Coordinates of C-alpha atoms and ligand atoms in Angstrom, one line a residue:
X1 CA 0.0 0.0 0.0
X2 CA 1.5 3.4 -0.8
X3 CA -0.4 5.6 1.7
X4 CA 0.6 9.1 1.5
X5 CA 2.5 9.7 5.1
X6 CA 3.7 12.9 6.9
X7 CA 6.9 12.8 8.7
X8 CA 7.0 14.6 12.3
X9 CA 10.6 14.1 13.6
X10 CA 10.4 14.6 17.0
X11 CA 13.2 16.9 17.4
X12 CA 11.2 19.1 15.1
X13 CA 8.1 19.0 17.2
X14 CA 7.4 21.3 20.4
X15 CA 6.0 19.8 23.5
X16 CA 2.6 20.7 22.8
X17 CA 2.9 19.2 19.7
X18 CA 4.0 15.6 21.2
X19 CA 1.2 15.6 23.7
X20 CA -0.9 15.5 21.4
X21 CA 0.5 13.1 18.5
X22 CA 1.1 11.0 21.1
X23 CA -2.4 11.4 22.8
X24 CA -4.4 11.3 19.8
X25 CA -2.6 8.0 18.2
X26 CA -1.9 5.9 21.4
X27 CA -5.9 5.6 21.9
X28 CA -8.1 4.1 23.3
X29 CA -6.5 4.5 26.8
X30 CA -7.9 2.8 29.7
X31 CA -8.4 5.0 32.8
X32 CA -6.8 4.5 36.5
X33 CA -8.9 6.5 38.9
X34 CA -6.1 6.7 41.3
X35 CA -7.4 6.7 45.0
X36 CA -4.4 8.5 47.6
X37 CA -4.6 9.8 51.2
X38 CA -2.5 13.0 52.6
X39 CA -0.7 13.2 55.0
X40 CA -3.5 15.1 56.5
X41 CA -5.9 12.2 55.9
X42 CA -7.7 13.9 52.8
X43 CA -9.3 11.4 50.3
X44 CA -7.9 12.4 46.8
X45 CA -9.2 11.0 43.8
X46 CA -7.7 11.8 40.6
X47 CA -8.3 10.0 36.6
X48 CA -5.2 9.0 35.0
X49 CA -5.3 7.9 31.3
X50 CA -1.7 7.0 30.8
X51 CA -2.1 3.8 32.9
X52 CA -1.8 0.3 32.0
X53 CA -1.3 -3.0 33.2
X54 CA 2.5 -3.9 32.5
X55 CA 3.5 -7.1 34.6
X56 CA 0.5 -10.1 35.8
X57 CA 3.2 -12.5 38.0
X58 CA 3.2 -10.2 39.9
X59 CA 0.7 -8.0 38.9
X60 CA 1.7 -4.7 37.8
X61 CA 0.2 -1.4 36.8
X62 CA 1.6 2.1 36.4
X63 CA 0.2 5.3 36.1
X64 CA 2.4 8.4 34.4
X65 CA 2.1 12.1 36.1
X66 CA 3.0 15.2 34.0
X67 CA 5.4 17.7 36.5
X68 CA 5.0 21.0 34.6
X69 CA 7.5 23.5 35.8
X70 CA 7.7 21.8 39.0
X71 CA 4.2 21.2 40.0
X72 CA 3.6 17.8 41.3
X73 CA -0.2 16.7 41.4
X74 CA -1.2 15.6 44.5
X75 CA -1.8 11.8 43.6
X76 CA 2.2 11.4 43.3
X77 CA 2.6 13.4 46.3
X78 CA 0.5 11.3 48.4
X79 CA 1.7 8.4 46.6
X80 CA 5.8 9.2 47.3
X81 CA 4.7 9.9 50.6
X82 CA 2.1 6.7 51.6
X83 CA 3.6 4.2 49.1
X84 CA 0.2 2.9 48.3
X85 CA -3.4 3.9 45.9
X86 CA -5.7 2.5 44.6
X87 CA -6.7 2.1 40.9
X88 CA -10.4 2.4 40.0
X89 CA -12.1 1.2 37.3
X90 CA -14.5 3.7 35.7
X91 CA -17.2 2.3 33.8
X92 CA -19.5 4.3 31.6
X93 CA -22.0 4.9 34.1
X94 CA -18.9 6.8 36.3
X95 CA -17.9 8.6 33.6
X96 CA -18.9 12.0 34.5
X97 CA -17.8 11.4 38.0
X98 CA -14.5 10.6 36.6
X99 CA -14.5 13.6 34.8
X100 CA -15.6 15.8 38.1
X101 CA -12.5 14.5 39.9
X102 CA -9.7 16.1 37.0
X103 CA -10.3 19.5 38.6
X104 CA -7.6 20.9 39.8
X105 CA -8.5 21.7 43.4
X106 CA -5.6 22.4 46.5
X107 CA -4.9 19.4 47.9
X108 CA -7.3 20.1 51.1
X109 CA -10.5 19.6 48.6
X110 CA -11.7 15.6 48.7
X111 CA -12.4 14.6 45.5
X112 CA -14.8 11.8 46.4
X113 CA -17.4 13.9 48.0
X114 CA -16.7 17.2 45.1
X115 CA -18.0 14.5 42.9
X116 CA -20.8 12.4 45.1
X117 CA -18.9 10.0 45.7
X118 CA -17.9 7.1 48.5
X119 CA -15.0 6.2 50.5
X120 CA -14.4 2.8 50.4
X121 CA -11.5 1.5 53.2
X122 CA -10.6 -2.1 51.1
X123 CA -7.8 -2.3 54.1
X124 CA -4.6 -4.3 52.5
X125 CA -3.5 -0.8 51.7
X126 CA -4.2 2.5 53.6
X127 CA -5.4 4.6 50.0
X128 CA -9.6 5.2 49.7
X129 CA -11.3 3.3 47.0
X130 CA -14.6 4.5 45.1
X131 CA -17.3 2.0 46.7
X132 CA -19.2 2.8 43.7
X133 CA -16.2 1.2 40.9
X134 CA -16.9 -2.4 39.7
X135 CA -13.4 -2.7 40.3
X136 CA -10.3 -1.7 42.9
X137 CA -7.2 -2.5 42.6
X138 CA -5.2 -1.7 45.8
X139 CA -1.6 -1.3 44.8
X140 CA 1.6 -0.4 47.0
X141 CA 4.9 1.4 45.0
X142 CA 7.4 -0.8 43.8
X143 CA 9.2 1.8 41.4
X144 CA 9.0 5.8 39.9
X145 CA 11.1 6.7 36.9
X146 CA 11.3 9.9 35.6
X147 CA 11.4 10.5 31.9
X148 CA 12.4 14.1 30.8
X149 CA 14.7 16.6 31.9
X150 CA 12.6 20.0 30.9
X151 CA 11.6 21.9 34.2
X152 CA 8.7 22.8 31.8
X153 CA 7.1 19.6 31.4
X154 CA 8.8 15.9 32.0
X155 CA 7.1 12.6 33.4
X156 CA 7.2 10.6 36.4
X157 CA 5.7 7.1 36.0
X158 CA 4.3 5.2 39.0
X159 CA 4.7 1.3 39.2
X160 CA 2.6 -0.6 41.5
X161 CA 2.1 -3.5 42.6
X162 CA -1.1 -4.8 43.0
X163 CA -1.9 -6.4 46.7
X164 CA -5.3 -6.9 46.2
X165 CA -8.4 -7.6 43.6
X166 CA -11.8 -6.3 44.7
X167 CA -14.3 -7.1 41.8
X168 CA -18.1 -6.9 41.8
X169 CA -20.2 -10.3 41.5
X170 CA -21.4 -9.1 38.3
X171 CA -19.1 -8.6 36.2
X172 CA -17.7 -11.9 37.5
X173 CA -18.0 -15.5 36.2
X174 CA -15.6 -17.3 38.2
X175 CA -12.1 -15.7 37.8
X176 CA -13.0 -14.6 34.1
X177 CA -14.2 -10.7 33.5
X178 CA -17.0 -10.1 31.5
X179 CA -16.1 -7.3 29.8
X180 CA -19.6 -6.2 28.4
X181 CA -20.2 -6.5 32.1
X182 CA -17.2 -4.0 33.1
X183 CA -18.7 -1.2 30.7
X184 CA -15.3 0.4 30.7
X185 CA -14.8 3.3 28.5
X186 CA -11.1 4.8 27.3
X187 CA -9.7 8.1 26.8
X188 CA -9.1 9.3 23.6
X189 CA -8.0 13.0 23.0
X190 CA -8.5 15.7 24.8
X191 CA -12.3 15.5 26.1
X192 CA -13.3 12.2 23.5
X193 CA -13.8 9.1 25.2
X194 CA -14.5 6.0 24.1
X195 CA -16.6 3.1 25.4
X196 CA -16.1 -0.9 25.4
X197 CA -19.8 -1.4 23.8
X198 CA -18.8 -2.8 20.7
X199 CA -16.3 -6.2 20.8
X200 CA -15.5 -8.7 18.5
X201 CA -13.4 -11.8 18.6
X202 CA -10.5 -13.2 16.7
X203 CA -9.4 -16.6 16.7
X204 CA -5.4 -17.4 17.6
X205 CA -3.7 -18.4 14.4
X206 CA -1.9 -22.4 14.8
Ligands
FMN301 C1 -9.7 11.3 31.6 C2 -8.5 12.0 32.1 C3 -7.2 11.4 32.1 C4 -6.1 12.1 32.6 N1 -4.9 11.5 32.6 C5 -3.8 12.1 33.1 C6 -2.6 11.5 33.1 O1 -2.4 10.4 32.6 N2 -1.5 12.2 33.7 C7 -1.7 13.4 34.3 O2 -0.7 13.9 34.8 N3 -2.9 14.0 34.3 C8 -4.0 13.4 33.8 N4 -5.2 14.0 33.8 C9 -5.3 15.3 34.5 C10 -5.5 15.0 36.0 O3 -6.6 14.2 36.3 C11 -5.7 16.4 36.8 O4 -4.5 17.1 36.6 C12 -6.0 16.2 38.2 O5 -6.4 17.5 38.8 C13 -4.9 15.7 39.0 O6 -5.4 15.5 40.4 P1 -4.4 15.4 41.6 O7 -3.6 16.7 41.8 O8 -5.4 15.2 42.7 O9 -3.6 14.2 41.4 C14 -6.3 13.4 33.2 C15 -7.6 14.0 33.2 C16 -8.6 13.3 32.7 C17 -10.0 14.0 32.7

């Protein structure tokens, strides 16, 4: 196929302009609703689309902050500080909860109740999950690399390990997900989401 292709060397490219190649091609992105406390014991409740499940022996996921000119959100804060969140799962149902808990409030502000939300204590880890998820992963730091070196904008990706499963009865049929069930949607760019309504299947070649 000779498609007609435009070259962005990345050296050309400013970092506005690689947020948002990257954001608008690596998409769908699933969506870790990562669950922290303060020290102060505030709830904090925060979406973060660059997160993925990277490891299952033991299971692994990460979630990636961007530190502009300094600024560190107040998940990684917490997160440095406790060594443990949660990751919720938000279904299309949560969705404009989800979307409630991106404001950028001080860290004194609980997220869970700006957006109607529950605290739910799952206890192998001391980080609040969202009673109403289908799903919580309770997770304690294993790793944080840093990618970048601009003050203006760089990356610090969270790796954690996952203690702890908590998964509604319904979307369960013995340890298999149904995903139809989970109703998870996925970021795509800028305010565009996606949902997990339509599926197909592929048989495994040999
Ligand atoms: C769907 C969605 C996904 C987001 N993903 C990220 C992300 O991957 N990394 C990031 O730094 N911010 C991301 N944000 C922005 C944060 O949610 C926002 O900055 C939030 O206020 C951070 O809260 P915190 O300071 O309580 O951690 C996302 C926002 C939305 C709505």
């Amino acid at each position: 196929m000779n498609r007609s292709m435009v070259t962005f060397p990345v050296a050309d490219l400013n970092p506005t302009e690689c947020y948002k190649l990257t954001t608008g091609l690596v998409i769908p992105r699933p969506i870790g609703w990562i669950g922290s406390y303060g020290t102060d014991g505030v709830a904090n409740l925060a979406p973060y689309s660059f997160f993925q499940a990277v490891a299952t022996n033991p299971p692994v996921v990460i979630f990636s902050t961007g530190v502009a000119k300094g600024v560190v959100k107040d998940s990684l804060a917490n997160v440095r500080d406790s060594g443990v969140f949660t990751a919720n799962m938000v279904d299309h149902d949560l969705s404009v909860a989800m979307n409630a808990t991106a404001a950028e409030v001080p860290p004194s502000v609980d997220e869970f109740g700006l957006a109607g939300l529950t605290v739910k204590d799952y206890g192998s880890v001391a980080a609040p999950g969202v009673a109403e998820a289908k799903a919580v992963l309770e997770c304690r730091v294993v790793d944080e690399k840093v990618f970048g070196s601009d003050p203006t904008l760089n990356h610090a990706v969270t790796f954690g390990e996952v203690v702890a499963f908590h998964i509604a009865d319904e979307v369960l049929d013995g340890t298999r997900i149904d995903a139809a069930a989970v109703d998870a949607v996925g970021r795509l760019a800028g305010t565009m989401y996606a949902t997990t309504r339509e599926q197909f299947s592929l048989d495994r070649p040999g």
